[in-house]
Coordinates of C-alpha atoms in Angstrom, one line a residue:
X1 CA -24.0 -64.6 5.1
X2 CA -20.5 -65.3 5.5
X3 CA -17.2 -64.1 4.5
X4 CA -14.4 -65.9 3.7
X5 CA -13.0 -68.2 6.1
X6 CA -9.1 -66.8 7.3
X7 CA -6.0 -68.5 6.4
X8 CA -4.2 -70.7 8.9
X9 CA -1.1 -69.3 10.0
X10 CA 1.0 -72.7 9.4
X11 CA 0.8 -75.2 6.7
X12 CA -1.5 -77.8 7.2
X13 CA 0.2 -81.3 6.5
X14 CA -1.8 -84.1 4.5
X15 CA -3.2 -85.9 7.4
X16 CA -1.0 -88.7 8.8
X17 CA 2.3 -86.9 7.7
X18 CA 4.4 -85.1 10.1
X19 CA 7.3 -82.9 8.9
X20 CA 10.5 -84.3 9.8
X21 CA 12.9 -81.9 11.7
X22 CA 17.1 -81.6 10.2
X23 CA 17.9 -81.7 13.7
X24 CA 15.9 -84.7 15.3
X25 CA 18.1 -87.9 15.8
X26 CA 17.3 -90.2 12.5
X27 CA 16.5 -93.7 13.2
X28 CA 18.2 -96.4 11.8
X29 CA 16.4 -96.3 8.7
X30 CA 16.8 -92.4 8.6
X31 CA 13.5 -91.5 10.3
X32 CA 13.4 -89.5 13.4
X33 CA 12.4 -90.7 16.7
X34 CA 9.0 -87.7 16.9
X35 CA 8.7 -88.9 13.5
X36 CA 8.2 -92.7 14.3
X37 CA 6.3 -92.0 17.0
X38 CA 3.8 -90.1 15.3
X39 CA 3.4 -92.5 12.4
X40 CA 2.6 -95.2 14.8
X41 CA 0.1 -93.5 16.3
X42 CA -1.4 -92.2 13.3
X43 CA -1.5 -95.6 11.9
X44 CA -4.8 -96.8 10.9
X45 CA -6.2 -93.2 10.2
X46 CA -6.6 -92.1 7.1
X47 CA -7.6 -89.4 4.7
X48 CA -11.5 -90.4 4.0
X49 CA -12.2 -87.0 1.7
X50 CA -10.0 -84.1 0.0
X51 CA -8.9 -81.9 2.8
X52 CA -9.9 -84.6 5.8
X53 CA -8.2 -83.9 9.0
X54 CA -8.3 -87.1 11.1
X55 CA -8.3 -86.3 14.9
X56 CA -8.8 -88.2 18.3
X57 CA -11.5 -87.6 20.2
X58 CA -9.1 -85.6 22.5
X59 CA -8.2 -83.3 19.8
X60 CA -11.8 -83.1 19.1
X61 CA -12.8 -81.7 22.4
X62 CA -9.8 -78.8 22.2
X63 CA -10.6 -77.9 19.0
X64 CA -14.4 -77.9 20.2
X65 CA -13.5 -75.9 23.1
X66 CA -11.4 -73.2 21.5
X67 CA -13.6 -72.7 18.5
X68 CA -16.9 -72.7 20.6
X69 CA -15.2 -69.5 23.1
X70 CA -13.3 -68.0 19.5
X71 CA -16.9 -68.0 17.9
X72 CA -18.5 -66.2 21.1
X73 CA -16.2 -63.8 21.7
X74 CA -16.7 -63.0 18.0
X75 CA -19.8 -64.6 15.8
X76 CA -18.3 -63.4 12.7
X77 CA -15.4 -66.6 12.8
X78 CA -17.5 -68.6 10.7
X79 CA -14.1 -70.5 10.6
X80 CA -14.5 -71.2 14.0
X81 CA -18.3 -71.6 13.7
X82 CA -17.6 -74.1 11.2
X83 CA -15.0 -76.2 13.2
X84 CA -17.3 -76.2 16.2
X85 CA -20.3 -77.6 13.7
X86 CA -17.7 -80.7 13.0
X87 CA -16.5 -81.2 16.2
X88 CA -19.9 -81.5 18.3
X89 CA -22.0 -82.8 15.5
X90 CA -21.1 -86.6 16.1
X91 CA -24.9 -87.5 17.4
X92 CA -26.7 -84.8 15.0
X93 CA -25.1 -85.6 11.8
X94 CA -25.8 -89.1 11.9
X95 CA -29.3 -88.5 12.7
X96 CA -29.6 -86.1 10.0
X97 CA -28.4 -88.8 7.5
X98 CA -31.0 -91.1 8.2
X99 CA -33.5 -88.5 8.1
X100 CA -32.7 -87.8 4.5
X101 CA -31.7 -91.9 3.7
X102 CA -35.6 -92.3 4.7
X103 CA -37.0 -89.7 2.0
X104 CA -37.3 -90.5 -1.4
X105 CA -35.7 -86.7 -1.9
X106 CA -33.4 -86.8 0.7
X107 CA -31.9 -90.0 -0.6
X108 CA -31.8 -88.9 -4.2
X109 CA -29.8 -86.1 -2.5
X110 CA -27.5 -87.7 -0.7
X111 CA -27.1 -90.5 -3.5
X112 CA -26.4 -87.6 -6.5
X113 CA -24.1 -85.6 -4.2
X114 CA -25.3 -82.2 -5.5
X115 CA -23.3 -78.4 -4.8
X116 CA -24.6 -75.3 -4.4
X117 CA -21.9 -73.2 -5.9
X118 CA -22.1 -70.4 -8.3
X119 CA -20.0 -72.6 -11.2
X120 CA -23.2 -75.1 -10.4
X121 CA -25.7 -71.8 -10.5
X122 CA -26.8 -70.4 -13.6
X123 CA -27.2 -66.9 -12.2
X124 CA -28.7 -65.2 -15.7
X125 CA -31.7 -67.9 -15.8
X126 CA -32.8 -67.8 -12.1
X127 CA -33.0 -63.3 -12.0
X128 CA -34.8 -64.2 -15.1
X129 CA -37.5 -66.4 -13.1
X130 CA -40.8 -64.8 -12.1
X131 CA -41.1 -62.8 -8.9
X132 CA -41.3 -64.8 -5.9
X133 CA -40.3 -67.7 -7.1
X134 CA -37.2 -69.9 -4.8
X135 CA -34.6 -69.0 -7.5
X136 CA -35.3 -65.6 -8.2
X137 CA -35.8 -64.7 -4.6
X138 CA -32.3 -66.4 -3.8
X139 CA -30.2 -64.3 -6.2
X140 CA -31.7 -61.6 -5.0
X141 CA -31.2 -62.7 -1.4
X142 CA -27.1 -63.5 -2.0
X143 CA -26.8 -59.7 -4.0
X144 CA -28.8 -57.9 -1.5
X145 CA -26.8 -58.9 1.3
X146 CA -23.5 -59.2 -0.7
X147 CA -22.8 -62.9 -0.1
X148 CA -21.7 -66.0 -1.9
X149 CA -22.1 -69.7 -1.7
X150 CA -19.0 -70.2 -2.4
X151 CA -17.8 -68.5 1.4
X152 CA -18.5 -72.1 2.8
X153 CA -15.8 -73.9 4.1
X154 CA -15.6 -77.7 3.4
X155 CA -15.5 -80.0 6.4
X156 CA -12.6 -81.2 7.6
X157 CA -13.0 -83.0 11.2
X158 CA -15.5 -85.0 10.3
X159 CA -14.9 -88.6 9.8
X160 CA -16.8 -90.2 7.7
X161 CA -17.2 -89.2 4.0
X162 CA -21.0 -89.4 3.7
X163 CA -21.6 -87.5 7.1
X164 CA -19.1 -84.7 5.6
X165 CA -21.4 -84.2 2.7
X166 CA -24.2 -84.0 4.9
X167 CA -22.7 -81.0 6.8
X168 CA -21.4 -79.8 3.7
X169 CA -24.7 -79.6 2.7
X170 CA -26.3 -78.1 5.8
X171 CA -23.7 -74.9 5.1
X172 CA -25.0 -74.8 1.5
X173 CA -28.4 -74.3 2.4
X174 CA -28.2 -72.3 4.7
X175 CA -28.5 -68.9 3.0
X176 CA -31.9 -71.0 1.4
X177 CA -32.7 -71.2 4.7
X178 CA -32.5 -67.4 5.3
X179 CA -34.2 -67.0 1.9
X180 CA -37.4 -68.9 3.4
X181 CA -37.6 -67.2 6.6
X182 CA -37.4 -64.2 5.0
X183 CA -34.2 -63.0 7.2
X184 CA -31.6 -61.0 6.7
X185 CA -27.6 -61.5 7.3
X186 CA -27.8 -59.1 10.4
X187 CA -27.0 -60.1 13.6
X188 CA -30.9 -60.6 14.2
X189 CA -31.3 -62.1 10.7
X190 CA -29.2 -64.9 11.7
X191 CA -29.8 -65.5 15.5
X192 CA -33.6 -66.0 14.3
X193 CA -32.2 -68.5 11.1
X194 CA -30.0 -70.4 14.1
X195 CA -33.1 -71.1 16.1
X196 CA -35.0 -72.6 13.2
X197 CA -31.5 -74.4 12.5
X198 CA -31.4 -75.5 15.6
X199 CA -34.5 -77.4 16.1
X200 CA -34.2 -78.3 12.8
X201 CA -30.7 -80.2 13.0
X202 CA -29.9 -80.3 16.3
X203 CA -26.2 -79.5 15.9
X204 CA -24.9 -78.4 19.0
X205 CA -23.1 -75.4 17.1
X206 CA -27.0 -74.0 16.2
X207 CA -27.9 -74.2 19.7
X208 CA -25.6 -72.2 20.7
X209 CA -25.6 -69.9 18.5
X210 CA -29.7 -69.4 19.0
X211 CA -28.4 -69.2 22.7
X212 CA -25.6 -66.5 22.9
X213 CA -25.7 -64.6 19.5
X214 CA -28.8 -62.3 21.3
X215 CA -26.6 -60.9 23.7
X216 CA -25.0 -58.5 21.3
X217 CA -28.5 -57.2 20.2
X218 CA -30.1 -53.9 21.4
X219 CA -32.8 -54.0 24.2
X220 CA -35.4 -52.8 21.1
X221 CA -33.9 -55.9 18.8
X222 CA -34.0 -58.1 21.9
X223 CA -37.8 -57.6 22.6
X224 CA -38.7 -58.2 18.8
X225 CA -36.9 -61.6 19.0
X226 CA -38.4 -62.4 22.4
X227 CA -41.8 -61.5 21.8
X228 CA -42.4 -62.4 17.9
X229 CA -39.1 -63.8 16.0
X230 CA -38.0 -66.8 18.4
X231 CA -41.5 -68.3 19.1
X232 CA -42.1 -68.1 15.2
X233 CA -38.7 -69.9 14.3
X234 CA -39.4 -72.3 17.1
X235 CA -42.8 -73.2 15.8
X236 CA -42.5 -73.0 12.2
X237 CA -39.0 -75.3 12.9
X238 CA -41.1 -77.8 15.0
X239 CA -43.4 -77.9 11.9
X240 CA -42.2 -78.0 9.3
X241 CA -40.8 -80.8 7.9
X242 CA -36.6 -81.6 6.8
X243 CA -35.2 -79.1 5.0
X244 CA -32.2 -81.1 4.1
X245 CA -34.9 -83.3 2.0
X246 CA -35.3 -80.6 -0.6
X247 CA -33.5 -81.0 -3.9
X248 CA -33.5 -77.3 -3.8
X249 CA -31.4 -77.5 -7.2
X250 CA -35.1 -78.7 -9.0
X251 CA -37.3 -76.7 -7.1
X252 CA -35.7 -72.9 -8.3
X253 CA -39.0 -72.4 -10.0
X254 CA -41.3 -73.1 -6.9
X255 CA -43.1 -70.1 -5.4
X256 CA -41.0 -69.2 -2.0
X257 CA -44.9 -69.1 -0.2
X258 CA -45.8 -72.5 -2.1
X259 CA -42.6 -74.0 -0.8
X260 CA -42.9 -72.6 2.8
X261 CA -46.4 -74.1 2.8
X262 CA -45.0 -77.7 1.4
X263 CA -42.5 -78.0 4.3
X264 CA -44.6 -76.6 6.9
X265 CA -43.0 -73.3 7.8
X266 CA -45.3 -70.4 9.0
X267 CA -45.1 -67.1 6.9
X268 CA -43.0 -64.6 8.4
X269 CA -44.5 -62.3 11.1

C-alpha cells in the first residue's frame, strides 16, 4: 500500500517552457538569452501524455540516482520509488509491452486502456461477491490495510505514451498482486510482493527493492523470508505466467485459488 505521493516544493512547468526571469537581458524579440537557450535545446521534445516530463538521458540518470538513495534511506517515498521505476525501466517496459501485445488479453488490455480507480470500482457490488472470490477479496484487501488505488502516481519520465500506460498499469496492479500472494502492506508483506515483482517485470526498481527492503526486518522476520517467503515468491514468480495479461476488471468474480492456479502461482505457505 501506498500513501500519497508529497508535493513538489516548486511548480513544475509544462514541459518545454521555462519561466522567463524580469531581470534577464531580453533578446531582440523580447526573449531572454537562458530563455532562448533553453528552447533550443528543448526543441524537438514534446509533451507525449498529460503530465509528461521530457528529460535527457543525463537527467535521467540524476533523477535515477537520487530517487534510488531517497527510496533506501526511506522505502515509504513511493514518490521516489515511483520516479526510479521510470527512470531505469527503459529495457523492462518495452519488454513488458510485447509480452502483453503477444496475448490475446494482454492486447485487449493495452488496446482498451483500462484504470483501476475507485470512480472505475463499483465498491458495493464487489463486498457483495461471494467469499474468496478476486473482487471481494480485494476490497477487503484495500480496507484491511487502509489503502487506495487511487495513491498511484501517474508516470511522468517516461517517454513514450503506450510504455507510460504499461507502467501505469504495473502500479495499478499491484495491490492485486498483494491480493494474490496473500501479503500484507508491512514491510515483509511487500519485500516478499517485490520479489515476485521482480522476476515478474524485471524493472530494475523491483529488484532493488527485493534486495535492500530486508535490511530493515527483524532477525525472526528475516529468517521467515529466507527460509520460506523468498523461495516461494521466486518460484511461484518463475511459474506463473504474466500478470499484466489479466483483464483483472472481468475476472472480479473468479475464485482468488482458481485464479492463482490459472497463472501458475503456488498457494501461499
Amino acid at each position: 500500500g501506498q500513501p500519497r505521493s508529497r508535493a513538489l516544493p516548486y511548480p513544475l512547468l509544462p514541459a518545454g517552457r521555462a519561466r522567463p526571469s524580469h531581470s534577464e537581458p531580453r533578446g531582440r524579440d523580447g526573449r531572454g538569452e537562458e530563455e532562448e537557450e533553453e528552447e533550443e535545446e528543448m526543441e524537438g521534445w514534446q509533451q507525449l501524455y498529460p503530465g509528461h516530463i521530457p528529460t535527457s538521458p543525463l537527467q535521467k540518470a540524476l533523477l535515477a540516482a537520487g530517487s534510488a538513495v531517497m527510496a533506501l534511506y526511506d522505502p515509504y517515498r513511493h514518490d521516489m520509488v515511483a520516479v526510479l521505476g521510470e527512470t531505469t525501466g527503459c529495457l523492462a517496459l518495452p519488454n513488458l509491452r510485447d509480452k502483453m501485445k503477444n496475448h490475446p488479453e494482454g492486447y485487449r488490455i493495452l488496446q482498451e486502456r483500462p484504470r483501476i480507480r475507485l470512480s472505475t470500482l463499483d465498491v458495493a457490488r464487489l463486498q457483495g461477491l461471494p467469499e474468496g472470490s478476486l473482487g471481494r477479496e480485494y476490497v477487503r484487501f484495500l480496507q484491511d490495510n487502509k489503502v487506495s488505488p487511487d495513491t498511484r502516481m501517474p508516470p511522468k519520465f517516461v517517454d513514450d505514451e503506450e510504455l507510460a500506460y504499461v507502467i501505469q498499469r504495473y502500479r495499478e496492479v499491484h495491490d492485486l498482486m498483494h491480493t494474490l500472494l496473500g501479503m500484507p502492506t508491512n514491510m515483509l508483506g511487500e519485500v516478499v510482493v517485490k520479489w515476485f515483482e521482480a522476476i515478474q517485470t524485471g524493472l530494475p526498481m523491483c529488484v532493488l527493492g527485493a534486495a535492500f527492503g530486508p535490511a530493515r526486518l527483524s532477525s525472526r522476520k528475516l529468517q521467515v523470508l529466507a527460509t520460506e517467503l523468498v523461495p516461494w515468491a521466486i518460484r511461484s514468480g518463475l511459474n506463473s505466467s504474466c500478470v499484466l495479461n489479466v483483464y483483472y476488471e472481468q475476472r472480479w468474480e473468479q475464485p482468488v485459488e482458481s485464479l492463482r492456479a490459472e497463472l501458475g502461482i503456488l498457494p501461499p505457505p
